Coordinates of N, CA and C and ligand atoms in Angstrom, one line a residue:
M1 N 30.6 41.6 104.4 CA 30.2 42.9 104.4 C 30.9 43.7 105.3
T2 N 31.7 43.1 106.1 CA 32.2 44.3 106.6 C 33.4 45.3 105.9
S3 N 33.9 44.5 105.1 CA 35.1 45.7 104.1 C 34.0 46.3 103.1
L4 N 32.9 46.1 102.8 CA 31.9 46.9 102.2 C 32.0 48.2 101.9
L5 N 32.0 48.9 102.9 CA 32.4 50.2 103.1 C 33.3 50.7 103.9
R6 N 34.4 50.1 103.9 CA 35.4 50.6 104.2 C 37.1 50.9 103.7
R7 N 36.9 50.8 102.3 CA 37.9 51.3 101.5 C 38.1 53.0 101.4
R8 N 39.0 53.3 101.6 CA 39.2 55.1 101.9 C 40.4 55.0 101.2
A9 N 40.3 56.2 100.2 CA 41.4 56.9 99.6 C 42.6 57.3 100.4
R10 N 43.8 56.7 100.1 CA 45.1 56.8 100.5 C 45.4 58.0 101.2
T11 N 44.9 59.3 100.3 CA 45.5 60.6 100.7 C 44.8 61.0 101.8
E12 N 43.7 60.5 102.2 CA 43.3 61.1 103.1 C 43.1 60.9 104.6
N13 N 43.6 61.9 105.5 CA 44.4 61.8 106.8 C 43.4 61.2 107.9
A14 N 43.1 60.1 108.2 CA 42.1 59.4 109.2 C 41.7 60.6 110.0
D15 N 42.7 61.3 110.8 CA 42.4 62.1 112.0 C 41.7 63.2 111.6
A16 N 41.6 63.9 110.4 CA 41.3 65.3 109.8 C 39.8 65.4 109.4
P17 N 38.7 66.4 109.8 CA 37.8 66.5 109.7 C 37.4 66.0 108.2
V18 N 36.4 65.3 108.0 CA 36.0 64.8 106.8 C 35.1 66.3 106.0
I19 N 34.3 67.1 106.8 CA 33.5 68.3 106.3 C 34.4 69.5 107.0
S20 N 34.9 70.3 106.6 CA 35.2 71.5 107.5 C 35.0 72.9 106.7
M21 N 34.2 73.6 107.3 CA 33.8 75.1 106.2 C 34.2 76.0 107.7
V22 N 34.8 77.1 106.8 CA 35.6 78.0 107.8 C 35.1 79.7 107.3
D23 N 34.3 80.4 108.3 CA 33.8 81.7 107.8 C 33.1 81.8 106.2
V24 N 32.3 80.5 106.2 CA 31.8 80.5 105.2 C 30.1 81.6 104.3
G25 N 29.9 81.8 104.0 CA 28.9 82.8 103.1 C 28.7 82.4 102.0
M26 N 27.2 82.6 101.5 CA 26.5 82.1 100.1 C 25.8 82.9 100.0
T27 N 25.7 84.0 98.9 CA 25.0 84.9 98.5 C 24.6 84.4 96.7
Y28 N 23.2 84.6 96.9 CA 22.9 83.9 95.5 C 23.1 85.0 94.5
P29 N 23.2 84.9 93.3 CA 23.2 86.1 92.4 C 22.2 87.0 92.5
N30 N 21.0 86.7 93.0 CA 20.1 87.9 93.0 C 20.3 88.6 94.7
G31 N 21.4 88.1 95.5 CA 21.3 89.0 96.3 C 20.8 88.5 97.6
K32 N 20.4 87.2 97.2 CA 19.6 86.7 98.7 C 21.2 86.1 99.4
V33 N 20.6 86.0 100.4 CA 22.0 85.5 101.8 C 21.9 84.3 102.4
A34 N 22.0 83.3 101.7 CA 21.9 81.8 101.8 C 22.2 81.7 102.8
L35 N 23.7 81.9 103.4 CA 24.7 81.1 104.3 C 25.6 82.4 104.8
A36 N 25.9 82.3 106.0 CA 26.7 83.6 106.7 C 27.4 82.6 107.8
D37 N 28.6 83.5 107.9 CA 29.6 83.3 109.2 C 29.7 81.6 109.1
V38 N 29.2 80.8 108.9 CA 29.5 79.0 109.0 C 30.5 78.7 109.2
N39 N 30.8 78.1 110.6 CA 32.2 77.3 110.9 C 31.5 76.3 111.9
V40 N 32.4 75.4 111.4 CA 31.8 73.8 111.3 C 32.8 73.3 110.8
E41 N 33.2 71.7 111.7 CA 34.1 70.5 111.5 C 32.8 69.4 111.5
I42 N 33.1 68.8 110.7 CA 32.3 66.9 110.8 C 33.4 66.2 110.5
G43 N 33.9 65.2 111.8 CA 34.8 64.0 112.0 C 34.3 63.4 111.4
R44 N 35.2 62.2 110.7 CA 35.4 61.1 110.5 C 34.1 60.2 111.0
G45 N 33.3 59.5 110.4 CA 32.3 58.3 111.4 C 31.3 59.1 111.9
D46 N 31.3 60.2 111.7 CA 29.9 61.1 112.5 C 28.9 60.7 112.1
F47 N 27.7 61.1 112.8 CA 26.4 61.1 112.3 C 25.7 62.4 112.6
V48 N 25.3 63.2 111.8 CA 24.8 64.6 112.0 C 23.7 64.9 111.2
F49 N 22.5 65.4 112.4 CA 21.7 65.8 111.4 C 21.5 67.6 111.2
L50 N 21.1 68.0 110.2 CA 21.0 69.5 109.5 C 19.4 69.7 109.5
V51 N 19.5 70.7 110.6 CA 17.8 71.0 110.6 C 17.8 72.6 110.4
G52 N 16.6 72.6 110.8 CA 16.0 74.2 110.5 C 15.1 74.6 109.2
P53 N 14.2 75.5 109.6 CA 12.7 75.4 108.3 C 13.0 75.8 107.4
S54 N 12.2 75.4 106.5 CA 12.2 75.9 105.2 C 12.6 77.2 104.8
G55 N 14.1 77.1 103.9 CA 14.7 78.3 103.5 C 15.5 78.6 104.4
A56 N 16.1 78.1 105.2 CA 17.0 78.1 106.6 C 18.8 78.0 105.4
G57 N 18.2 77.3 104.8 CA 19.7 77.1 104.1 C 20.7 75.8 104.0
K58 N 19.7 75.0 104.4 CA 20.1 73.0 104.3 C 20.7 73.1 103.0
S59 N 19.9 72.8 101.9 CA 20.2 72.5 100.7 C 21.5 73.8 100.2
T60 N 21.6 74.3 100.3 CA 22.9 75.5 100.1 C 24.3 75.1 100.6
F61 N 23.8 74.6 101.7 CA 25.1 73.9 102.4 C 25.3 72.2 102.0
I62 N 24.6 72.1 101.5 CA 24.7 70.6 101.2 C 25.9 70.9 99.4
R63 N 24.8 72.0 99.0 CA 25.6 72.1 97.2 C 26.7 72.9 97.4
L64 N 27.1 73.4 98.5 CA 28.4 74.0 98.5 C 29.4 72.4 99.1
L65 N 28.8 71.4 99.8 CA 29.9 70.5 100.0 C 30.1 69.3 98.7
I66 N 29.2 69.2 97.7 CA 29.0 68.7 96.3 C 29.6 69.7 95.3
R67 N 29.9 70.8 95.7 CA 31.1 71.9 94.9 C 29.7 71.8 93.7
E68 N 28.5 71.9 93.9 CA 27.7 72.4 93.2 C 27.4 73.7 93.1
Q69 N 27.9 74.5 93.9 CA 28.1 76.2 94.1 C 29.4 76.1 95.1
L70 N 30.1 77.3 94.7 CA 31.5 78.1 95.1 C 30.7 78.9 96.6
P71 N 31.6 79.0 97.6 CA 31.0 79.6 98.7 C 31.3 81.1 98.0
T72 N 30.5 81.9 98.4 CA 30.7 83.5 98.2 C 32.3 83.9 98.8
T73 N 32.4 83.7 100.3 CA 33.5 84.0 100.9 C 33.7 82.7 101.8
G74 N 34.9 82.5 102.6 CA 35.2 81.5 103.6 C 35.7 80.1 102.7
Q75 N 36.2 79.0 103.4 CA 36.6 78.4 102.8 C 36.0 77.1 103.3
V76 N 35.7 75.5 102.3 CA 35.5 74.5 102.3 C 36.0 73.2 102.1
Q77 N 36.2 72.5 103.0 CA 37.1 71.6 102.9 C 36.4 69.9 102.9
V78 N 36.2 69.2 102.1 CA 35.8 67.6 101.9 C 36.3 67.1 101.6
A79 N 36.8 65.7 102.5 CA 37.6 64.9 102.1 C 39.2 64.8 101.8
G80 N 39.5 66.1 102.5 CA 40.7 66.5 102.3 C 41.2 67.3 100.9
R81 N 40.3 67.5 100.6 CA 40.2 68.6 99.6 C 39.4 69.8 99.8
D82 N 40.6 70.8 99.1 CA 39.9 72.5 99.1 C 39.4 72.7 98.3
L83 N 37.9 72.9 98.5 CA 37.1 73.0 96.8 C 37.1 74.0 96.6
L84 N 37.6 75.6 97.2 CA 37.8 76.5 96.3 C 39.0 76.5 95.4
H85 N 40.3 75.7 95.8 CA 41.5 75.7 94.9 C 41.3 74.3 94.0
M86 N 40.1 73.8 93.6 CA 40.4 72.7 92.9 C 40.4 72.8 91.5
R87 N 41.1 72.0 91.1 CA 40.6 72.4 89.5 C 39.5 71.2 89.1
R88 N 39.0 71.7 87.7 CA 38.0 70.9 87.1 C 38.0 69.6 87.1
G89 N 39.2 69.2 86.5 CA 39.6 67.9 86.3 C 39.8 67.1 87.5
Q90 N 39.6 67.8 89.1 CA 39.7 67.2 90.3 C 38.1 67.0 90.7
V91 N 37.0 67.8 90.0 CA 35.8 67.3 90.5 C 35.4 66.2 90.8
P92 N 35.1 65.1 89.5 CA 34.8 64.0 89.5 C 35.4 63.0 90.9
G93 N 36.6 63.1 90.9 CA 37.4 62.5 92.1 C 36.4 62.8 93.6
L94 N 36.3 64.2 93.2 CA 35.5 64.7 95.2 C 34.2 64.0 94.9
R95 N 33.5 64.1 93.7 CA 32.2 63.6 93.6 C 32.2 62.0 94.2
R96 N 33.2 61.3 93.7 CA 33.2 59.6 94.2 C 33.4 59.9 95.7
R97 N 33.9 60.8 96.4 CA 34.0 60.4 97.8 C 32.4 60.9 98.5
I98 N 31.6 61.3 97.9 CA 30.4 61.6 98.7 C 29.5 61.1 97.7
G99 N 28.7 60.6 98.5 CA 27.4 59.8 97.9 C 26.2 60.7 98.2
I100 N 24.9 60.8 97.6 CA 24.1 61.9 98.0 C 22.8 61.7 97.7
V101 N 21.7 61.3 98.4 CA 20.3 61.0 98.2 C 19.6 62.5 98.3
F102 N 18.2 62.8 97.7 CA 17.4 63.4 97.9 C 16.1 62.8 98.1
Q103 N 15.4 63.9 98.1 CA 14.0 63.9 98.8 C 13.0 62.9 97.8
D104 N 13.3 63.4 96.5 CA 12.7 62.7 95.2 C 13.1 62.0 94.6
F105 N 14.5 61.1 95.3 CA 15.0 59.9 95.0 C 15.8 59.8 93.6
R106 N 14.9 60.4 92.4 CA 16.0 60.8 91.3 C 16.7 59.5 90.7
L107 N 15.8 58.4 90.6 CA 16.1 57.4 89.8 C 16.1 57.3 88.4
L108 N 16.8 56.6 87.7 CA 16.4 56.6 86.1 C 15.1 55.7 86.0
P109 N 13.8 56.3 85.5 CA 13.1 55.8 85.1 C 13.0 54.5 84.2
N110 N 13.8 54.4 83.2 CA 13.2 53.4 82.7 C 14.4 52.4 82.4
K111 N 15.1 52.3 83.9 CA 16.2 51.0 84.3 C 15.7 50.7 85.8
T112 N 16.1 49.6 85.5 CA 15.6 48.3 87.0 C 16.6 49.1 88.1
V113 N 16.3 48.7 89.3 CA 17.0 48.4 90.2 C 18.6 48.4 90.4
W114 N 18.8 47.4 89.5 CA 19.9 46.7 89.4 C 20.8 47.7 88.4
E115 N 20.1 48.1 87.0 CA 20.5 49.3 86.4 C 20.9 50.2 86.9
N116 N 20.2 51.0 88.0 CA 20.3 51.9 88.3 C 21.5 52.0 89.1
V117 N 22.0 51.0 89.9 CA 23.0 51.4 91.1 C 24.0 50.8 89.7
A118 N 24.3 49.7 89.3 CA 25.2 49.5 87.9 C 25.7 50.8 86.9
F119 N 24.6 51.3 86.9 CA 24.7 52.6 85.8 C 25.8 53.5 86.6
A120 N 26.1 53.7 87.9 CA 26.9 54.7 88.4 C 28.1 54.5 88.7
L121 N 28.0 53.0 88.1 CA 29.9 52.6 87.9 C 30.0 52.4 86.5
D122 N 28.9 52.0 86.0 CA 29.5 52.1 84.6 C 30.8 53.8 84.0
V123 N 29.4 54.5 84.2 CA 29.9 55.9 83.8 C 31.2 56.4 84.6
T124 N 31.7 55.8 85.7 CA 33.1 55.7 85.9 C 34.3 54.9 85.5
G125 N 33.7 54.0 84.5 CA 34.6 53.2 83.9 C 34.9 52.0 84.6
T126 N 34.1 51.7 85.2 CA 34.5 50.2 86.0 C 34.3 49.0 85.4
A127 N 34.9 48.1 85.4 CA 34.7 46.9 84.7 C 33.6 46.1 85.1
G128 N 33.2 45.3 84.2 CA 31.9 44.7 84.2 C 31.9 43.5 85.2
T129 N 33.0 42.9 85.4 CA 33.0 42.1 86.7 C 32.9 42.6 87.8
A130 N 33.7 43.9 88.1 CA 33.9 44.3 89.3 C 32.4 44.9 89.8
T131 N 31.5 45.3 88.5 CA 30.1 46.1 88.8 C 29.2 44.6 89.1
R132 N 29.7 43.3 88.5 CA 28.3 42.1 88.9 C 28.9 41.7 90.4
Q133 N 30.0 41.9 90.6 CA 30.0 41.5 92.3 C 29.9 42.7 93.2
R134 N 29.6 43.9 92.9 CA 29.7 45.1 93.6 C 27.8 45.2 94.0
V135 N 27.5 45.3 92.7 CA 25.9 45.7 92.7 C 25.4 45.0 93.8
P136 N 25.1 43.3 93.7 CA 24.4 42.4 94.5 C 24.8 42.3 96.0
Q137 N 26.2 43.0 96.0 CA 26.6 43.6 97.6 C 25.9 44.9 98.0
L138 N 25.5 45.5 97.4 CA 24.9 47.0 97.4 C 23.1 46.6 97.7
L139 N 22.9 45.7 97.3 CA 21.5 45.3 97.1 C 20.9 44.7 98.3
N140 N 21.9 43.8 98.9 CA 21.9 43.1 99.8 C 22.1 43.8 101.4
L141 N 22.6 45.1 101.4 CA 22.8 45.8 102.2 C 21.7 46.5 102.6
V142 N 21.2 47.4 101.3 CA 19.3 48.0 101.5 C 18.6 47.0 101.7
G143 N 18.7 45.8 101.5 CA 17.4 45.0 101.4 C 16.8 45.1 100.0
L144 N 17.1 45.1 99.2 CA 16.4 45.2 98.0 C 17.1 43.9 96.7
H145 N 17.6 42.9 97.5 CA 17.8 42.0 96.3 C 16.8 41.0 95.6
E146 N 15.3 41.3 96.1 CA 14.4 40.3 95.4 C 13.9 41.2 94.5
H147 N 14.1 42.6 94.5 CA 13.6 43.5 93.8 C 14.3 44.3 92.3
A148 N 15.7 43.3 92.4 CA 17.0 43.8 91.6 C 16.2 44.4 90.0
H149 N 15.5 43.4 89.7 CA 14.8 43.7 88.3 C 13.2 44.7 88.0
H150 N 13.1 45.1 89.1 CA 11.8 45.5 89.2 C 11.8 47.6 88.9
L151 N 11.6 47.7 88.1 CA 11.4 49.3 87.7 C 11.4 50.3 88.8
P152 N 11.4 51.2 88.8 CA 10.7 52.3 90.0 C 9.4 52.2 90.1
T153 N 8.9 52.3 88.9 CA 7.4 52.6 88.9 C 6.6 51.5 89.8
Q154 N 7.5 50.3 89.8 CA 7.3 49.0 90.8 C 7.8 48.8 92.2
L155 N 8.1 49.9 92.6 CA 8.6 50.0 93.9 C 8.1 50.7 94.6
S156 N 7.5 50.9 96.1 CA 7.3 51.5 97.1 C 8.1 53.2 97.1
G157 N 7.6 54.1 97.8 CA 8.6 55.2 97.8 C 9.7 54.7 98.8
G158 N 9.8 53.9 99.9 CA 11.2 53.5 100.8 C 12.1 52.8 99.8
E159 N 11.3 51.6 98.8 CA 12.2 50.8 98.3 C 13.0 51.8 97.1
Q160 N 12.4 52.5 96.5 CA 12.9 54.0 95.7 C 14.2 54.3 96.5
Q161 N 13.9 54.6 97.7 CA 14.9 55.2 98.4 C 16.1 54.2 98.8
R162 N 15.8 53.3 98.9 CA 16.7 52.4 99.5 C 17.5 52.3 97.7
T163 N 17.1 52.2 96.9 CA 17.7 51.8 95.6 C 18.7 53.3 95.3
A164 N 18.2 54.3 95.8 CA 18.8 55.8 95.8 C 20.1 55.6 96.6
I165 N 20.2 55.1 97.7 CA 20.9 54.8 98.8 C 22.0 53.6 98.4
A166 N 21.3 53.0 98.0 CA 22.5 51.7 97.1 C 23.4 52.5 96.3
R167 N 22.8 53.3 95.5 CA 23.8 54.0 94.4 C 24.5 54.6 94.8
A168 N 24.2 55.6 95.9 CA 25.3 56.9 96.5 C 26.1 56.0 96.9
L169 N 26.1 54.7 97.6 CA 27.2 54.0 97.9 C 28.1 53.5 97.1
V170 N 27.9 53.2 95.5 CA 28.5 52.4 94.9 C 30.3 52.8 94.7
H171 N 30.7 53.8 95.4 CA 32.2 53.9 95.3 C 32.6 54.2 96.7
D172 N 31.8 53.7 97.6 CA 32.1 53.6 99.2 C 32.7 54.9 99.9
P173 N 31.6 55.8 99.4 CA 32.2 57.3 99.9 C 32.3 57.5 101.2
A174 N 33.3 58.2 101.5 CA 33.6 58.8 102.9 C 32.6 59.5 103.5
I175 N 31.4 60.2 102.7 CA 30.3 60.5 103.3 C 29.3 60.3 102.6
L176 N 28.2 59.8 103.0 CA 26.7 60.2 102.6 C 25.7 61.7 102.8
I177 N 25.1 61.9 102.2 CA 24.5 63.1 102.3 C 23.1 63.2 102.0
A178 N 22.1 63.3 102.8 CA 20.6 62.9 102.2 C 20.3 64.5 102.8
D179 N 19.7 64.9 101.7 CA 18.6 66.0 101.9 C 17.3 65.6 102.0
E180 N 16.6 66.0 103.0 CA 15.0 65.6 103.3 C 15.0 64.3 102.6
P181 N 16.0 62.9 102.9 CA 15.2 61.6 102.6 C 14.5 61.1 103.1
T182 N 13.4 61.4 104.1 CA 12.3 60.7 104.7 C 11.0 61.9 103.9
G183 N 11.3 63.2 103.9 CA 10.4 64.2 102.9 C 9.3 63.4 102.3
N184 N 9.5 62.2 101.8 CA 8.1 62.2 101.1 C 8.0 60.8 101.6
L185 N 7.7 60.3 102.2 CA 7.9 59.1 103.0 C 7.0 59.0 104.4
D186 N 5.9 58.0 104.6 CA 5.3 57.6 105.6 C 6.2 57.6 106.8
P187 N 5.7 57.5 108.0 CA 6.0 57.2 108.9 C 6.8 56.4 109.3
V188 N 6.3 55.0 109.2 CA 6.9 53.4 109.2 C 8.4 53.7 108.3
T189 N 8.0 54.0 106.6 CA 8.9 54.2 106.3 C 10.2 55.0 106.5
S190 N 9.8 56.1 107.0 CA 11.0 57.2 107.3 C 11.6 56.2 108.3
W191 N 11.3 55.3 109.5 CA 12.2 55.1 110.3 C 12.9 53.9 109.6
E192 N 12.2 53.0 108.9 CA 13.4 52.2 108.3 C 14.5 52.9 107.6
I193 N 14.2 53.9 106.7 CA 15.3 54.4 106.3 C 16.4 54.9 106.8
I194 N 15.9 55.7 107.8 CA 16.7 56.1 109.4 C 17.3 54.8 110.0
Q195 N 16.9 53.8 110.1 CA 17.8 52.4 110.6 C 18.5 52.5 109.7
L196 N 18.7 52.1 107.9 CA 19.3 52.0 107.2 C 20.2 53.0 106.9
L197 N 20.3 54.1 107.3 CA 21.1 55.4 107.5 C 22.4 55.0 108.9
I198 N 21.6 54.6 109.4 CA 22.4 54.3 111.2 C 23.2 53.0 110.6
Q199 N 23.0 52.0 110.1 CA 23.8 51.1 109.6 C 25.0 51.2 108.8
I200 N 24.4 52.4 108.5 CA 25.7 52.5 106.9 C 26.6 53.5 107.9
N201 N 26.4 53.9 108.7 CA 27.3 54.7 109.5 C 28.0 54.0 110.5
E202 N 27.1 52.8 111.2 CA 27.9 52.0 111.7 C 29.2 51.1 110.9
L203 N 28.8 51.1 109.6 CA 30.0 50.5 108.7 C 31.2 51.2 108.8
G204 N 30.9 52.6 108.8 CA 32.1 53.5 108.9 C 31.8 54.9 107.8
T205 N 30.7 55.3 107.4 CA 30.9 55.9 106.3 C 30.0 57.2 107.3
T206 N 30.6 58.6 107.0 CA 29.8 59.6 107.9 C 28.8 60.2 106.9
V207 N 27.8 60.5 107.7 CA 26.3 60.7 107.6 C 25.9 62.1 108.1
L208 N 25.5 62.9 107.0 CA 25.2 64.2 107.3 C 23.6 64.0 106.7
M209 N 22.5 64.1 107.5 CA 21.3 64.1 106.9 C 20.1 65.5 107.2
A210 N 20.1 66.2 106.3 CA 19.2 67.3 106.5 C 17.8 66.8 106.7
T211 N 16.9 67.9 107.5 CA 15.6 67.3 107.7 C 15.2 68.2 108.7
H212 N 13.8 68.1 108.0 CA 12.6 68.8 109.6 C 11.7 68.2 110.1
N213 N 12.2 66.5 110.0 CA 11.4 65.2 111.2 C 11.7 66.1 112.4
Q214 N 11.3 66.2 113.1 CA 11.6 66.9 114.7 C 11.4 65.6 115.0
E215 N 10.2 64.4 114.9 CA 10.5 62.9 115.6 C 11.3 62.4 115.3
I216 N 12.3 62.1 114.3 CA 13.1 61.7 114.4 C 14.4 62.0 114.6
V217 N 14.5 63.2 115.1 CA 15.5 63.8 115.6 C 15.7 63.9 116.9
N218 N 14.4 64.0 117.4 CA 14.3 63.7 119.0 C 14.3 62.6 119.4
A219 N 14.2 61.4 118.7 CA 14.3 59.8 119.2 C 15.9 59.5 118.7
M220 N 16.5 60.1 118.1 CA 17.7 59.7 117.7 C 18.7 60.4 118.7
R221 N 18.8 61.7 119.2 CA 19.8 61.9 119.9 C 21.0 62.1 119.4
R222 N 21.3 62.8 118.1 CA 22.4 62.8 117.6 C 22.7 64.0 117.3
R223 N 24.3 64.4 116.9 CA 24.7 65.7 116.8 C 23.8 66.4 115.7
V224 N 23.3 67.8 116.2 CA 22.7 68.4 115.6 C 23.2 69.7 115.4
L225 N 22.9 70.1 113.7 CA 23.4 71.6 113.5 C 22.1 72.2 112.9
A226 N 22.4 73.4 113.8 CA 20.6 74.1 113.1 C 21.1 75.0 112.8
L227 N 20.3 75.6 111.5 CA 20.6 76.8 110.6 C 19.1 77.3 110.7
E228 N 19.5 78.7 110.9 CA 18.4 79.5 110.8 C 18.8 80.8 109.7
G229 N 18.0 80.9 108.5 CA 18.3 82.5 108.3 C 19.7 82.4 107.9
G230 N 19.9 81.6 107.4 CA 21.5 81.3 107.2 C 22.4 81.1 107.6
H231 N 22.3 81.1 109.1 CA 23.4 81.2 110.4 C 23.5 80.0 110.8
L232 N 24.2 79.5 111.3 CA 24.5 78.3 112.0 C 24.3 78.4 113.7
V233 N 23.2 78.5 114.1 CA 22.8 78.9 115.4 C 23.2 77.9 116.7
R234 N 23.3 76.4 116.3 CA 23.3 75.8 117.2 C 24.3 74.5 116.7
D235 N 24.9 73.8 117.4 CA 25.8 72.6 117.3 C 25.9 71.8 118.2
E236 N 25.1 71.0 118.8 CA 25.2 70.4 119.8 C 25.2 68.6 119.8
S237 N 25.6 68.0 120.9 CA 26.0 66.7 120.9 C 24.9 66.3 121.4
A238 N 24.3 64.7 121.0 CA 22.9 64.2 121.4 C 21.9 65.3 121.6
A239 N 21.6 65.8 120.8 CA 20.6 66.8 121.0 C 19.3 66.4 120.7
A240 N 18.2 67.4 120.5 CA 16.7 67.2 120.2 C 17.1 68.2 119.1
Y241 N 15.4 68.5 118.5 CA 15.2 69.5 117.1 C 15.5 70.7 117.7
E242 N 14.8 70.8 118.9 CA 14.5 72.1 119.4 C 15.5 72.1 120.1
R243 N 16.2 73.7 120.7 CA 17.0 74.0 121.6 C 16.1 73.2 123.3
E244 N 16.9 72.6 124.4 CA 16.3 72.3 125.3 C 16.5 73.4 126.6
Y245 N 17.1 74.0 126.5 CA 17.1 75.5 127.5 C 17.4 76.8 127.2
Ligands
ADP301 N1 19.0 79.5 93.2 C1 18.8 80.1 94.3 N2 18.5 81.5 93.8 C2 18.1 82.3 94.6 N3 17.7 82.1 95.9 C3 18.0 80.8 96.2 C4 18.5 79.8 95.4 N4 18.3 78.5 95.9 C5 17.6 79.4 97.3 N5 17.8 80.3 97.5 C6 17.4 80.8 98.7 O1 18.3 80.7 99.8 C7 17.5 80.7 101.0 C8 17.9 79.1 101.6 O2 17.4 78.1 100.3 P1 17.9 76.8 101.0 O3 19.2 76.5 100.8 O4 17.0 76.0 99.6 O5 17.2 76.5 102.0 P2 16.3 74.9 102.9 O6 16.9 73.9 102.3 O7 17.0 75.1 104.5 O8 14.8 75.0 102.6 C9 16.1 80.7 100.8 O9 15.8 81.9 101.1 C10 15.8 80.2 99.0 O10 14.8 80.8 98.7
MG302 MG1 16.0 72.2 100.9

């Protein structure tokens, strides 16, 4: 299990930040300024909460990292790649270095837990033997081995999110990004998901979690990046949800 999340692309410098934004601004075509003057670095192995009220720019920040959108100004680097000067053909390689989970799970409804995870390997041409080895490792990690042949409708919300997390980890990404992963879950289940994210982080994966769950952020005391109206208003280690001074 220790080697499960430890393969790393050889091209990536272990000392370089895994995420870097320099003077980043993002204005949507309708003129809405979603991010402005954002400067931030996230180091390899960090666990970071991205907080802020609804509309603050958290999801936009994440869309820039996965290159779903390009910034209007500034530079974004992820896992050693310059996202602005990247060729189209290099985007799939970037996406494999980033695992992502969402509030609404986004599982394929007609596929079982096993198939949802295996599908992410199939689409990148992974051999069947490698898939048959990898999927059970991931299902063990997220505690879903016994649910391997269940459909999403036969799972609780927490189990669906665990499936999504297993799927996000199939390519052993450098970064796991979670956009409000506990937004649809009750408090007890939310805690279980946080514990899983912590465990994944301890195995070596950088974790960035956008949330407005104050209780969780206050209890965990991790690095907090706070957005307000598109501005990064706070970047503090071992922090609480709200400024404490
Ligand atoms: N596709 C879009 N077009 C125009 N405005 C958008 C779009 N997506 C988000 N916004 C706006 O950008 C701002 C930031 O949104 P978002 O990044 O989703 O914030 P958060 O995730 O913190 O709630 C909000 O004012 C939102 O309405
Ligand atoms: Mg959002």
